[in-house]
Short mmCIF file of C-alpha atoms in Angstrom, two decimals:
data_model
loop_
_atom_site.label_atom_id
_atom_site.label_comp_id
_atom_site.label_asym_id
_atom_site.label_seq_id
_atom_site.Cartn_x
_atom_site.Cartn_y
_atom_site.Cartn_z
CA MET A 1 0.00 0.00 0.00
CA SER A 2 3.03 2.26 0.19
CA GLY A 3 2.58 5.43 -1.83
CA LEU A 4 -1.18 5.22 -2.19
CA ASN A 5 -1.54 8.51 -0.37
CA LEU A 6 0.19 10.15 -3.31
CA CYS A 7 -2.68 9.16 -5.61
CA LEU A 8 -4.53 12.43 -5.40
CA SER A 9 -7.67 11.15 -7.16
CA LEU A 10 -7.88 7.79 -5.36
CA ALA A 11 -11.47 7.36 -4.14
CA VAL A 12 -11.90 3.62 -3.42
CA VAL A 13 -9.59 1.13 -1.70
CA ASN A 14 -10.51 -2.55 -1.43
CA PHE A 15 -8.18 -4.97 0.36
CA GLN A 16 -10.67 -7.58 1.54
CA HIS A 17 -9.16 -10.68 3.20
CA CYS A 18 -5.58 -9.43 2.91
CA LYS A 19 -4.23 -11.08 6.05
CA ASP A 20 -0.82 -9.41 5.73
CA LEU A 21 -2.38 -5.96 5.92
CA VAL A 22 -2.11 -4.85 9.55
CA SER A 23 -2.28 -1.05 9.37
CA LEU A 24 -4.03 1.71 7.45
CA ALA A 25 -1.19 4.16 8.03
CA PRO A 26 -0.14 4.10 4.33
CA LEU A 27 -3.45 5.81 3.52
CA THR A 28 -2.64 8.81 5.71
CA GLY A 29 -3.67 12.03 4.06
CA THR A 30 -5.19 10.55 0.87
CA PRO A 31 -7.28 13.60 -0.01
CA MET A 32 -10.13 12.20 -2.14
CA LEU A 33 -10.49 8.77 -0.53
CA LYS A 34 -14.19 8.01 0.07
CA ILE A 35 -14.48 4.24 0.52
CA VAL A 36 -12.14 1.86 2.36
CA ASP A 37 -12.98 -1.86 2.54
CA VAL A 38 -10.50 -4.04 4.44
CA ARG A 39 -13.04 -6.64 5.54
CA GLY A 40 -11.47 -9.88 6.74
CA SER A 41 -7.94 -8.47 6.66
CA GLY A 42 -5.29 -8.52 9.38
CA VAL A 43 -5.77 -4.84 10.21
CA ARG A 44 -5.25 -4.11 13.89
CA ASP A 45 -4.60 -0.37 13.75
CA ILE A 46 -6.47 2.29 11.77
CA SER A 47 -4.35 5.23 12.89
CA GLY A 48 -3.86 7.72 10.09
CA ILE A 49 -7.30 7.22 8.60
CA GLU A 50 -8.47 10.30 10.48
CA SER A 51 -6.53 12.48 8.03
CA CYS A 52 -8.60 11.18 5.10
CA THR A 53 -11.05 14.03 5.34
CA SER A 54 -13.26 12.83 2.46
CA LEU A 55 -13.80 9.31 3.83
CA GLU A 56 -17.50 8.38 3.81
CA GLN A 57 -17.56 4.60 4.16
CA LEU A 58 -15.33 2.27 6.20
CA ASP A 59 -15.63 -1.52 6.40
CA VAL A 60 -13.46 -3.29 8.98
CA GLY A 61 -15.76 -6.30 9.42
CA TRP A 62 -14.11 -9.60 10.39
CA CYS A 63 -10.92 -7.78 11.47
CA ASP A 64 -10.61 -9.79 14.65
CA GLN A 65 -7.35 -8.13 15.75
CA LEU A 66 -8.82 -4.62 15.64
CA ARG A 67 -9.72 -3.31 19.09
CA SER A 68 -10.28 0.44 18.79
CA LEU A 69 -12.09 2.86 16.50
CA ALA A 70 -11.01 5.93 18.45
CA SER A 71 -9.09 7.21 15.43
CA LEU A 72 -12.41 7.93 13.73
CA ALA A 73 -13.33 10.69 16.18
CA ARG A 74 -14.41 13.93 14.51
CA MET A 75 -14.14 12.55 10.98
CA SER A 76 -16.23 15.12 9.17
CA SER A 77 -17.45 13.04 6.18
CA LEU A 78 -17.83 9.53 7.62
CA ARG A 79 -21.36 8.25 7.02
CA SER A 80 -21.23 4.45 7.23
CA LEU A 81 -19.20 2.13 9.48
CA ASN A 82 -19.24 -1.67 9.37
CA ALA A 83 -17.32 -3.47 12.11
CA ASN A 84 -19.33 -6.72 12.20
CA ARG A 85 -17.50 -9.71 13.69
CA SER A 86 -14.45 -7.64 14.55
CA GLY A 87 -12.53 -7.48 17.83
CA ILE A 88 -13.80 -3.96 18.56
CA GLU A 89 -14.13 -2.99 22.20
CA ASP A 90 -13.56 0.78 22.06
CA ILE A 91 -15.77 3.11 20.00
CA THR A 92 -14.84 6.31 21.80
CA GLY A 93 -15.44 9.46 19.81
CA LEU A 94 -17.93 8.17 17.25
CA SER A 95 -20.54 10.59 18.54
CA THR A 96 -18.33 13.43 17.26
CA CYS A 97 -18.63 12.30 13.62
CA PRO A 98 -21.17 14.86 12.38
CA GLN A 99 -22.28 12.92 9.27
CA LEU A 100 -22.35 9.39 10.72
CA VAL A 101 -25.63 7.70 9.77
CA SER A 102 -25.14 3.93 10.18
CA VAL A 103 -22.99 1.68 12.40
CA LYS A 104 -22.82 -2.12 12.49
CA PHE A 105 -21.32 -4.10 15.37
CA GLU A 106 -22.90 -7.54 14.93
CA TYR A 107 -21.09 -10.36 16.77
CA CYS A 108 -18.68 -7.92 18.46
CA ASP A 109 -18.66 -9.80 21.75
CA LYS A 110 -15.97 -7.57 23.24
CA LEU A 111 -18.12 -4.46 22.76
CA LEU A 112 -19.95 -3.90 26.04
CA ASP A 113 -21.19 -0.32 25.84
CA LEU A 114 -22.79 1.95 23.23
CA SER A 115 -22.68 5.14 25.28
CA ALA A 116 -19.94 6.52 23.02
CA LEU A 117 -22.65 6.97 20.38
CA ALA A 118 -24.73 9.28 22.59
CA GLY A 119 -25.52 12.53 20.87
CA ALA A 120 -24.36 11.53 17.38
CA PRO A 121 -26.34 14.15 15.45
CA LEU A 122 -27.29 12.20 12.30
CA LEU A 123 -27.02 8.59 13.48
CA SER A 124 -30.17 6.75 12.37
CA ALA A 125 -29.28 3.02 12.41
CA ILE A 126 -27.41 0.88 14.95
CA ASN A 127 -26.96 -2.87 14.56
CA ALA A 128 -25.38 -4.52 17.59
CA ASN A 129 -27.01 -7.95 17.35
CA HIS A 130 -25.09 -10.77 19.05
CA SER A 131 -22.72 -8.30 20.71
CA GLY A 132 -21.69 -8.02 24.35
CA VAL A 133 -23.64 -4.78 24.80
CA ARG A 134 -25.14 -4.29 28.24
CA PRO A 135 -26.01 -0.64 28.92
CA ILE A 136 -27.37 1.48 26.09
CA THR A 137 -26.97 4.72 28.00
CA GLY A 138 -27.47 7.92 26.07
CA LEU A 139 -29.06 6.53 22.91
CA SER A 140 -32.12 8.73 23.43
CA ASP A 141 -29.74 11.64 22.87
CA CYS A 142 -29.28 10.56 19.24
CA PRO A 143 -31.92 12.88 17.78
CA LEU A 144 -32.38 10.98 14.50
CA LEU A 145 -32.03 7.37 15.70
CA GLU A 146 -34.70 5.31 13.89
CA ASP A 147 -33.56 1.69 13.74
CA LEU A 148 -31.99 -0.16 16.70
CA LYS A 149 -31.05 -3.85 16.64
CA LEU A 150 -29.93 -5.49 19.88
CA GLU A 151 -31.00 -9.11 19.35
CA HIS A 152 -29.14 -11.84 21.24
CA CYS A 153 -27.53 -9.31 23.61
CA SER A 154 -27.98 -11.64 26.55
CA HIS A 155 -26.77 -9.13 29.16
CA LEU A 156 -29.22 -6.41 28.13
CA TRP A 157 -31.83 -6.01 30.87
CA THR A 158 -33.40 -2.60 30.45
CA LEU A 159 -34.66 -0.29 27.72
CA SER A 160 -34.81 2.73 30.03
CA PRO A 161 -32.16 4.70 28.09
CA LEU A 162 -34.50 4.71 25.08
CA ALA A 163 -37.16 6.77 26.85
CA ASN A 164 -38.11 9.87 24.89
CA SER A 165 -36.23 8.80 21.75
CA PRO A 166 -37.90 11.24 19.37
CA MET A 167 -37.45 9.41 16.05
CA LEU A 168 -37.13 5.74 17.05
CA ARG A 169 -39.25 3.65 14.65
CA SER A 170 -37.94 0.09 15.00
CA LEU A 171 -36.58 -1.80 18.02
CA LYS A 172 -35.49 -5.41 17.76
CA ALA A 173 -34.25 -6.91 21.03
CA SER A 174 -35.25 -10.58 20.89
CA HIS A 175 -33.29 -13.12 22.96
CA THR A 176 -32.36 -10.56 25.63
CA GLY A 177 -33.09 -10.17 29.33
CA VAL A 178 -35.47 -7.24 28.80
CA ARG A 179 -38.09 -7.21 31.54
CA ASP A 180 -40.50 -4.43 30.55
CA VAL A 181 -41.34 -2.00 27.77
CA LEU A 182 -42.49 0.95 29.88
CA PRO A 183 -39.70 3.24 28.59
CA LEU A 184 -41.09 2.87 25.07
CA PHE A 185 -44.28 4.67 26.01
CA SER A 186 -42.57 7.99 25.37
CA CYS A 187 -41.29 7.12 21.87
CA PRO A 188 -43.88 8.87 19.67
CA ARG A 189 -42.80 7.40 16.32
CA LEU A 190 -42.25 3.79 17.35
CA GLU A 191 -43.72 1.43 14.72
CA THR A 192 -42.04 -1.97 15.22
CA VAL A 193 -41.17 -3.82 18.43
CA LYS A 194 -39.63 -7.28 18.34
CA LEU A 195 -38.99 -8.95 21.71
CA LYS A 196 -39.25 -12.68 21.00
CA HIS A 197 -37.69 -15.16 23.43
CA CYS A 198 -37.53 -12.56 26.23
CA SER A 199 -38.40 -14.87 29.10
CA GLN A 200 -38.45 -12.07 31.69
CA LEU A 201 -41.03 -10.05 29.75
CA LYS A 202 -44.51 -10.42 31.26
CA SER A 203 -46.38 -7.31 30.13
CA LEU A 204 -46.74 -5.07 27.10
CA SER A 205 -48.56 -2.36 29.06
CA GLY A 206 -45.80 0.12 28.30
CA LEU A 207 -46.94 0.14 24.68
CA ALA A 208 -50.47 1.26 25.54
CA GLY A 209 -51.55 4.11 23.35
CA ALA A 210 -48.37 4.17 21.27
CA PRO A 211 -49.68 6.33 18.42
CA ALA A 212 -47.57 4.93 15.56
CA LEU A 213 -47.14 1.30 16.68
CA ARG A 214 -47.89 -1.13 13.85
CA LEU A 215 -46.10 -4.41 14.62
CA VAL A 216 -45.46 -6.26 17.90
CA LYS A 217 -43.63 -9.60 18.04
CA ALA A 218 -43.24 -11.05 21.52
CA GLY A 219 -43.54 -14.78 20.93
CA PHE A 220 -41.85 -17.21 23.34
CA SER A 221 -42.05 -14.62 26.14
CA ASN A 222 -44.15 -14.69 29.30
CA VAL A 223 -46.64 -12.03 28.20
CA ARG A 224 -50.02 -12.73 29.80
CA ASP A 225 -52.26 -9.87 28.72
CA ILE A 226 -52.57 -7.70 25.62
CA SER A 227 -55.58 -5.63 26.62
CA ASN A 228 -53.51 -2.44 26.68
CA LEU A 229 -52.76 -2.81 22.98
CA ALA A 230 -56.38 -1.91 22.30
CA GLN A 231 -55.36 1.71 22.59
CA CYS A 232 -52.84 1.45 19.75
CA VAL A 233 -54.75 3.04 16.90
CA ALA A 234 -52.25 2.09 14.15
CA LEU A 235 -51.53 -1.50 15.27
CA THR A 236 -51.86 -4.05 12.43
CA THR A 237 -49.95 -7.16 13.57
CA VAL A 238 -49.45 -8.93 16.90
CA GLU A 239 -47.44 -12.13 17.25
CA LEU A 240 -47.53 -13.91 20.62
CA ASP A 241 -46.95 -17.53 19.63
CA HIS A 242 -45.70 -19.81 22.42
CA CYS A 243 -46.64 -17.34 25.18
CA GLU A 244 -47.82 -20.13 27.43
CA TRP A 245 -49.44 -17.84 30.01
CA LEU A 246 -51.59 -15.99 27.50
CA THR A 247 -55.25 -16.93 28.02
CA ILE A 248 -57.29 -14.10 26.51
CA LEU A 249 -57.08 -12.12 23.28
CA SER A 250 -58.94 -8.97 24.16
CA PRO A 251 -58.21 -5.88 22.10
CA SER A 252 -62.02 -5.47 22.25
CA THR A 253 -63.32 -2.39 20.46
CA GLY A 254 -59.85 -0.88 20.21
CA ALA A 255 -57.00 -1.63 17.82
CA PRO A 256 -59.10 -0.45 14.87
CA GLN A 257 -56.45 -1.37 12.29
CA LEU A 258 -55.57 -4.84 13.64
CA GLN A 259 -55.15 -7.27 10.73
CA ARG A 260 -53.08 -10.22 11.95
CA ILE A 261 -52.89 -12.09 15.25
CA GLY A 262 -50.57 -14.98 16.00
CA ALA A 263 -51.34 -16.80 19.25
CA SER A 264 -50.47 -20.41 18.49
CA HIS A 265 -49.22 -22.70 21.27
CA THR A 266 -50.90 -20.59 23.96
CA LYS A 267 -53.67 -21.20 26.50
CA VAL A 268 -56.07 -18.80 24.81
CA ARG A 269 -59.56 -19.92 25.73
CA ASN A 270 -61.86 -17.42 24.02
CA LEU A 271 -61.88 -14.94 21.17
CA ASP A 272 -64.74 -12.74 22.34
CA GLY A 273 -62.58 -9.63 22.34
CA LEU A 274 -61.94 -9.94 18.61
CA ARG A 275 -65.53 -9.77 17.43
CA TYR A 276 -65.29 -6.05 16.77
CA CYS A 277 -61.89 -6.03 15.05
CA SER A 278 -63.28 -4.84 11.75
CA LYS A 279 -59.95 -5.10 9.87
CA LEU A 280 -58.86 -8.53 11.13
CA GLU A 281 -57.68 -10.71 8.21
CA ILE A 282 -55.62 -13.56 9.65
CA ILE A 283 -55.67 -15.37 12.98
CA ASP A 284 -53.40 -18.20 14.06
CA VAL A 285 -54.57 -20.19 17.09
CA ARG A 286 -53.00 -23.53 16.23
CA TYR A 287 -52.17 -25.78 19.18
CA CYS A 288 -54.49 -23.91 21.55
CA PRO A 289 -55.97 -26.93 23.35
CA VAL A 290 -58.48 -25.06 25.53
CA LEU A 291 -59.93 -22.96 22.71
CA THR A 292 -63.28 -24.49 21.76
CA ASP A 293 -65.20 -21.70 20.07
CA VAL A 294 -64.26 -19.57 17.05
CA SER A 295 -67.79 -18.32 16.43
CA PRO A 296 -66.93 -14.78 17.65
CA LEU A 297 -64.95 -14.43 14.44
CA SER A 298 -68.19 -14.54 12.47
CA ARG A 299 -68.54 -10.79 12.98
CA THR A 300 -65.18 -9.90 11.45
CA PRO A 301 -65.96 -8.66 7.93
CA LYS A 302 -62.40 -8.80 6.54
CA LEU A 303 -61.35 -12.19 7.91
CA ARG A 304 -59.56 -14.28 5.24
CA ILE A 305 -57.65 -17.02 7.06
CA ILE A 306 -58.30 -19.05 10.21
CA LEU A 307 -55.52 -21.38 11.37
CA ALA A 308 -56.79 -23.53 14.24
CA SER A 309 -55.25 -26.96 13.68
CA HIS A 310 -54.53 -29.06 16.78
CA SER A 311 -56.84 -26.89 18.87
CA GLY A 312 -59.91 -27.77 20.94
CA VAL A 313 -62.25 -26.08 18.46
CA GLN A 314 -65.72 -27.57 18.24
CA ASN A 315 -67.94 -24.58 17.49
CA ILE A 316 -67.54 -22.82 14.12
CA THR A 317 -71.04 -21.38 14.00
CA GLY A 318 -71.47 -18.37 11.77
CA LEU A 319 -68.23 -18.62 9.82
CA SER A 320 -70.21 -18.83 6.59
CA GLU A 321 -71.19 -15.22 7.28
CA CYS A 322 -67.59 -14.02 6.92
CA PRO A 323 -67.82 -12.44 3.48
CA GLU A 324 -64.09 -12.64 2.67
CA LEU A 325 -63.14 -15.94 4.33
CA GLN A 326 -60.82 -17.91 2.00
CA CYS A 327 -59.06 -20.58 4.06
CA VAL A 328 -59.79 -22.54 7.24
CA GLU A 329 -57.51 -25.10 8.87
CA PHE A 330 -58.88 -27.45 11.53
CA ASP A 331 -56.50 -30.41 11.20
CA THR A 332 -56.51 -32.76 14.21
CA CYS A 333 -59.39 -30.95 15.91
CA ARG A 334 -60.77 -33.97 17.74
CA ASN A 335 -63.86 -32.15 18.97
CA LEU A 336 -64.95 -30.91 15.55
CA PHE A 337 -67.68 -33.07 14.01
CA SER A 338 -69.34 -30.87 11.39
CA LEU A 339 -68.32 -28.40 8.69
CA ALA A 340 -71.92 -27.57 7.83
CA GLN A 341 -71.51 -24.12 9.39
CA LEU A 342 -69.28 -23.22 6.43
CA ALA A 343 -72.04 -23.84 3.89
CA GLY A 344 -72.45 -21.02 1.43
CA ALA A 345 -69.33 -19.10 2.45
CA PRO A 346 -69.01 -16.92 -0.66
CA LEU A 347 -65.21 -16.78 -1.08
CA LEU A 348 -64.09 -19.91 0.77
CA GLU A 349 -61.42 -21.71 -1.29
CA SER A 350 -59.66 -24.17 1.00
CA ILE A 351 -60.78 -26.39 3.88
CA LYS A 352 -58.30 -28.49 5.85
CA ALA A 353 -59.72 -30.77 8.53
CA ALA A 354 -57.43 -33.78 8.28
CA SER A 355 -57.43 -36.23 11.20
CA SER A 356 -60.40 -34.49 12.78
CA CYS A 357 -63.68 -36.12 13.79
CA VAL A 358 -65.64 -34.45 10.99
CA HIS A 359 -68.42 -36.56 9.53
CA ASP A 360 -70.87 -33.91 8.30
CA LEU A 361 -70.10 -31.90 5.15
CA SER A 362 -73.63 -30.66 4.59
CA GLY A 363 -73.88 -27.70 2.27
CA LEU A 364 -70.24 -27.45 1.25
CA ASN A 365 -71.32 -27.82 -2.37
CA THR A 366 -72.93 -24.39 -2.00
CA CYS A 367 -69.55 -22.70 -1.50
CA PRO A 368 -69.09 -21.24 -4.98
CA LYS A 369 -65.29 -20.76 -4.79
CA LEU A 370 -64.34 -23.92 -2.90
CA THR A 371 -61.43 -25.59 -4.73
CA SER A 372 -59.71 -27.84 -2.18
CA VAL A 373 -60.91 -30.07 0.66
CA ASP A 374 -58.51 -32.08 2.83
CA LEU A 375 -60.21 -34.71 4.99
CA GLU A 376 -57.40 -37.23 5.21
CA GLY A 377 -57.66 -39.49 8.22
CA CYS A 378 -61.24 -38.52 9.11
CA LYS A 379 -62.33 -41.96 10.29
CA GLN A 380 -65.93 -40.97 11.02
CA LEU A 381 -66.51 -39.60 7.53
CA ALA A 382 -68.60 -42.11 5.55
CA THR A 383 -69.70 -40.19 2.45
CA LEU A 384 -68.64 -37.33 0.20
CA ALA A 385 -72.15 -36.85 -1.19
CA SER A 386 -72.41 -33.34 0.27
CA LEU A 387 -69.69 -32.22 -2.16
CA ALA A 388 -71.79 -33.20 -5.17
CA GLY A 389 -71.90 -30.48 -7.77
CA ALA A 390 -69.51 -28.10 -6.00
CA PRO A 391 -68.88 -25.77 -8.94
CA SER A 392 -65.19 -24.94 -8.38
CA LEU A 393 -63.94 -28.02 -6.54
CA THR A 394 -60.69 -29.34 -8.06
CA THR A 395 -59.06 -31.37 -5.27
CA VAL A 396 -60.39 -33.80 -2.67
CA ASN A 397 -58.16 -35.65 -0.23
CA ALA A 398 -60.03 -38.27 1.78
CA ALA A 399 -57.22 -40.79 2.06
CA ASN A 400 -57.21 -43.07 5.09
CA SER A 401 -60.72 -41.95 6.01
CA GLY A 402 -63.92 -43.88 6.68
CA VAL A 403 -65.39 -43.00 3.27
CA GLN A 404 -67.63 -45.70 1.84
CA SER A 405 -69.41 -43.71 -0.86
CA ILE A 406 -68.26 -41.10 -3.36
CA GLU A 407 -71.67 -40.61 -4.96
CA GLY A 408 -71.99 -37.20 -6.51
CA LEU A 409 -68.28 -36.43 -6.94
CA GLY A 410 -68.64 -36.98 -10.66
CA ALA A 411 -70.98 -34.00 -10.74
CA CYS A 412 -68.12 -31.68 -9.72
CA SER A 413 -67.40 -30.22 -13.13
CA GLN A 414 -63.88 -28.96 -12.29
CA LEU A 415 -62.67 -31.98 -10.30
CA LYS A 416 -59.08 -32.92 -11.22
CA THR A 417 -57.52 -34.69 -8.24
CA VAL A 418 -58.92 -37.27 -5.81
CA PHE A 419 -57.02 -39.15 -3.10
CA LEU A 420 -58.80 -42.14 -1.57
CA ASP A 421 -55.86 -44.28 -0.48
CA SER A 422 -56.50 -46.69 2.40
CA CYS A 423 -60.28 -46.18 2.39
CA LYS A 424 -60.93 -49.78 3.39
CA ASP A 425 -64.70 -49.58 3.03
CA LEU A 426 -64.70 -48.06 -0.46
CA TYR A 427 -65.75 -50.56 -3.13
CA ASN A 428 -67.15 -48.51 -6.00
CA LEU A 429 -65.34 -45.86 -8.07
CA THR A 430 -67.96 -45.62 -10.81
CA PRO A 431 -69.30 -42.19 -9.69
CA LEU A 432 -65.97 -40.66 -10.75
CA SER A 433 -66.47 -41.69 -14.37
CA ALA A 434 -68.60 -38.60 -14.92
CA ALA A 435 -65.79 -36.24 -13.83
CA ALA A 436 -64.72 -34.98 -17.24
CA HIS A 437 -61.56 -33.20 -16.07
CA LEU A 438 -60.27 -35.84 -13.66
CA GLU A 439 -56.48 -36.18 -13.99
CA VAL A 440 -55.23 -37.80 -10.79
CA ILE A 441 -56.84 -40.55 -8.74
CA ARG A 442 -55.16 -42.52 -5.95
CA VAL A 443 -56.94 -45.55 -4.50
CA SER A 444 -54.17 -47.83 -3.25
CA ARG A 445 -55.09 -50.13 -0.37
CA THR A 446 -58.83 -49.88 -1.06
CA ASN A 447 -61.24 -52.68 -1.99
CA TYR A 448 -62.67 -51.39 -5.25
CA SER A 449 -63.43 -53.94 -7.95
CA ASP A 450 -61.17 -53.54 -10.98
CA ALA A 451 -63.66 -55.47 -13.07
CA GLU A 452 -66.38 -52.92 -12.36
CA CYS A 453 -64.10 -49.93 -12.90
CA PRO A 454 -64.96 -47.95 -16.07
CA PRO A 455 -62.20 -48.06 -18.74
CA ARG A 456 -61.26 -44.39 -18.44
CA LEU A 457 -60.79 -44.68 -14.68
CA ARG A 458 -58.79 -47.87 -15.13
CA LEU A 459 -56.40 -46.02 -17.46
CA LEU A 460 -56.03 -43.15 -15.01
CA LEU A 461 -55.26 -45.59 -12.23
CA LEU A 462 -52.54 -47.24 -14.30
CA LEU A 463 -50.97 -43.89 -15.15
CA ASN A 464 -51.02 -42.68 -11.57
CA ASP A 465 -49.67 -45.93 -10.16
CA SER A 466 -46.56 -45.37 -12.26
CA LYS A 467 -45.76 -42.12 -10.47
CA GLU A 468 -43.39 -42.29 -7.52
CA GLU A 469 -44.25 -39.00 -5.82
CA ASP A 470 -46.87 -39.08 -3.12
CA ASN A 471 -49.15 -36.21 -4.05
CA GLY A 472 -51.43 -36.99 -1.13
CA ASP A 473 -48.71 -36.18 1.39
CA GLU A 474 -47.87 -33.03 -0.54
CA LEU A 475 -51.47 -31.83 -0.38
CA HIS A 476 -51.71 -32.56 3.30
CA ASN A 477 -48.45 -30.88 4.32
CA ASN A 478 -48.45 -27.74 2.19
CA SER A 479 -51.22 -25.37 3.12
CA GLY A 480 -49.70 -22.25 1.64
CA TYR A 481 -50.95 -20.28 4.62
CA ALA A 482 -49.37 -21.62 7.78
CA ASP A 483 -46.16 -19.59 7.53
CA PHE A 484 -47.83 -16.26 6.84
CA TRP A 485 -45.64 -14.43 9.40
CA ASP A 486 -42.62 -14.63 7.17
#
């Protein structure tokens, strides 16, 4: 690098992964230098870089021998600093960089304190995920701080230094020791809070009335009550999955913009407080064993998706009145015996009730948009006659069920795929011969008579038997909705 400082027009220097490079001194005084990238190099000393008055961007990530950034103090043009996975422990003076906008200290386990950033006039983004940071003293004095990432900072216990942060929009502090969110009450622009896996967190009351709050993720914490979120007028999404002490979802008449709720693997027992959430679109209450009744959702005019598999649901009264309902999932709901309450749902496209106790499908053929029904493993289901003539139905999975009769399926004009594997009491496939668009039929381990099977069906069976892939498992496992959070 010797002599580079004599290159008067030099603007960019890139020496990534140069292990023999230990110092930036050869760059001293390079007048037009704007970008320096020595990521993964052997740099341990950046002395001299302070004389590069045009420097805007510095990357010293993965420089594990580098301990101090003090040489950057008062650098007038520096805007972006990346020190991810470095050996940094001293960031003294960074608050005196008048143009500094973004700093990254991910996986800097020797960095224990961010107070040296206090008062940085233009600093808007700090990423210190997986660092050793403990106190965050003075960050509220960064007048333009918007985005703060402190995830996996296991020694972080309090958010108090963030009180009155005027521009803070996003806080992500999952996998920390944070105990409460009360200091966030005074952050007027806060939109996103992510505090997953914070086992000491029991309440979200500090977020009550937050005027700009849109997204809260506090899954795997010990949050027990979300009633205070009702006062958050901009709130659209709440995720509280695996909060095992959560028993009630009760935003009630508040949270007027609430669209998505995730409360799977909780002890939620009723949904009464959601009946007036006029914007609610998606609710996830899978693995909620004490939840028996989803009928309060019948009054939610925008509801599109209900995920309630492996729950105690038995009452789905009124769901047909949800004008925008598209998908319901009730797999392994052992107390659910009838889907008749879905009859006539105008936009319903997909029903999943595999391994449930459903035996009554009355009226499902009156759902004009219904395309897919999954009833695999429903041992009490004897007939599919209630699906007869369903105008949009393309796929039926009743494998390993108690089905004995498929009368009427041939009248489903759009039917393409039928799975009836392991239906031991099924003897007659003739009703399917009228299904003009049928492409896939699986009937292995059934007792149908090949001699009585119409020629077209016999050909389809031969073609499908030659395929190795198990389309039935694919239908059962891929809902297309279950991972909506991502």
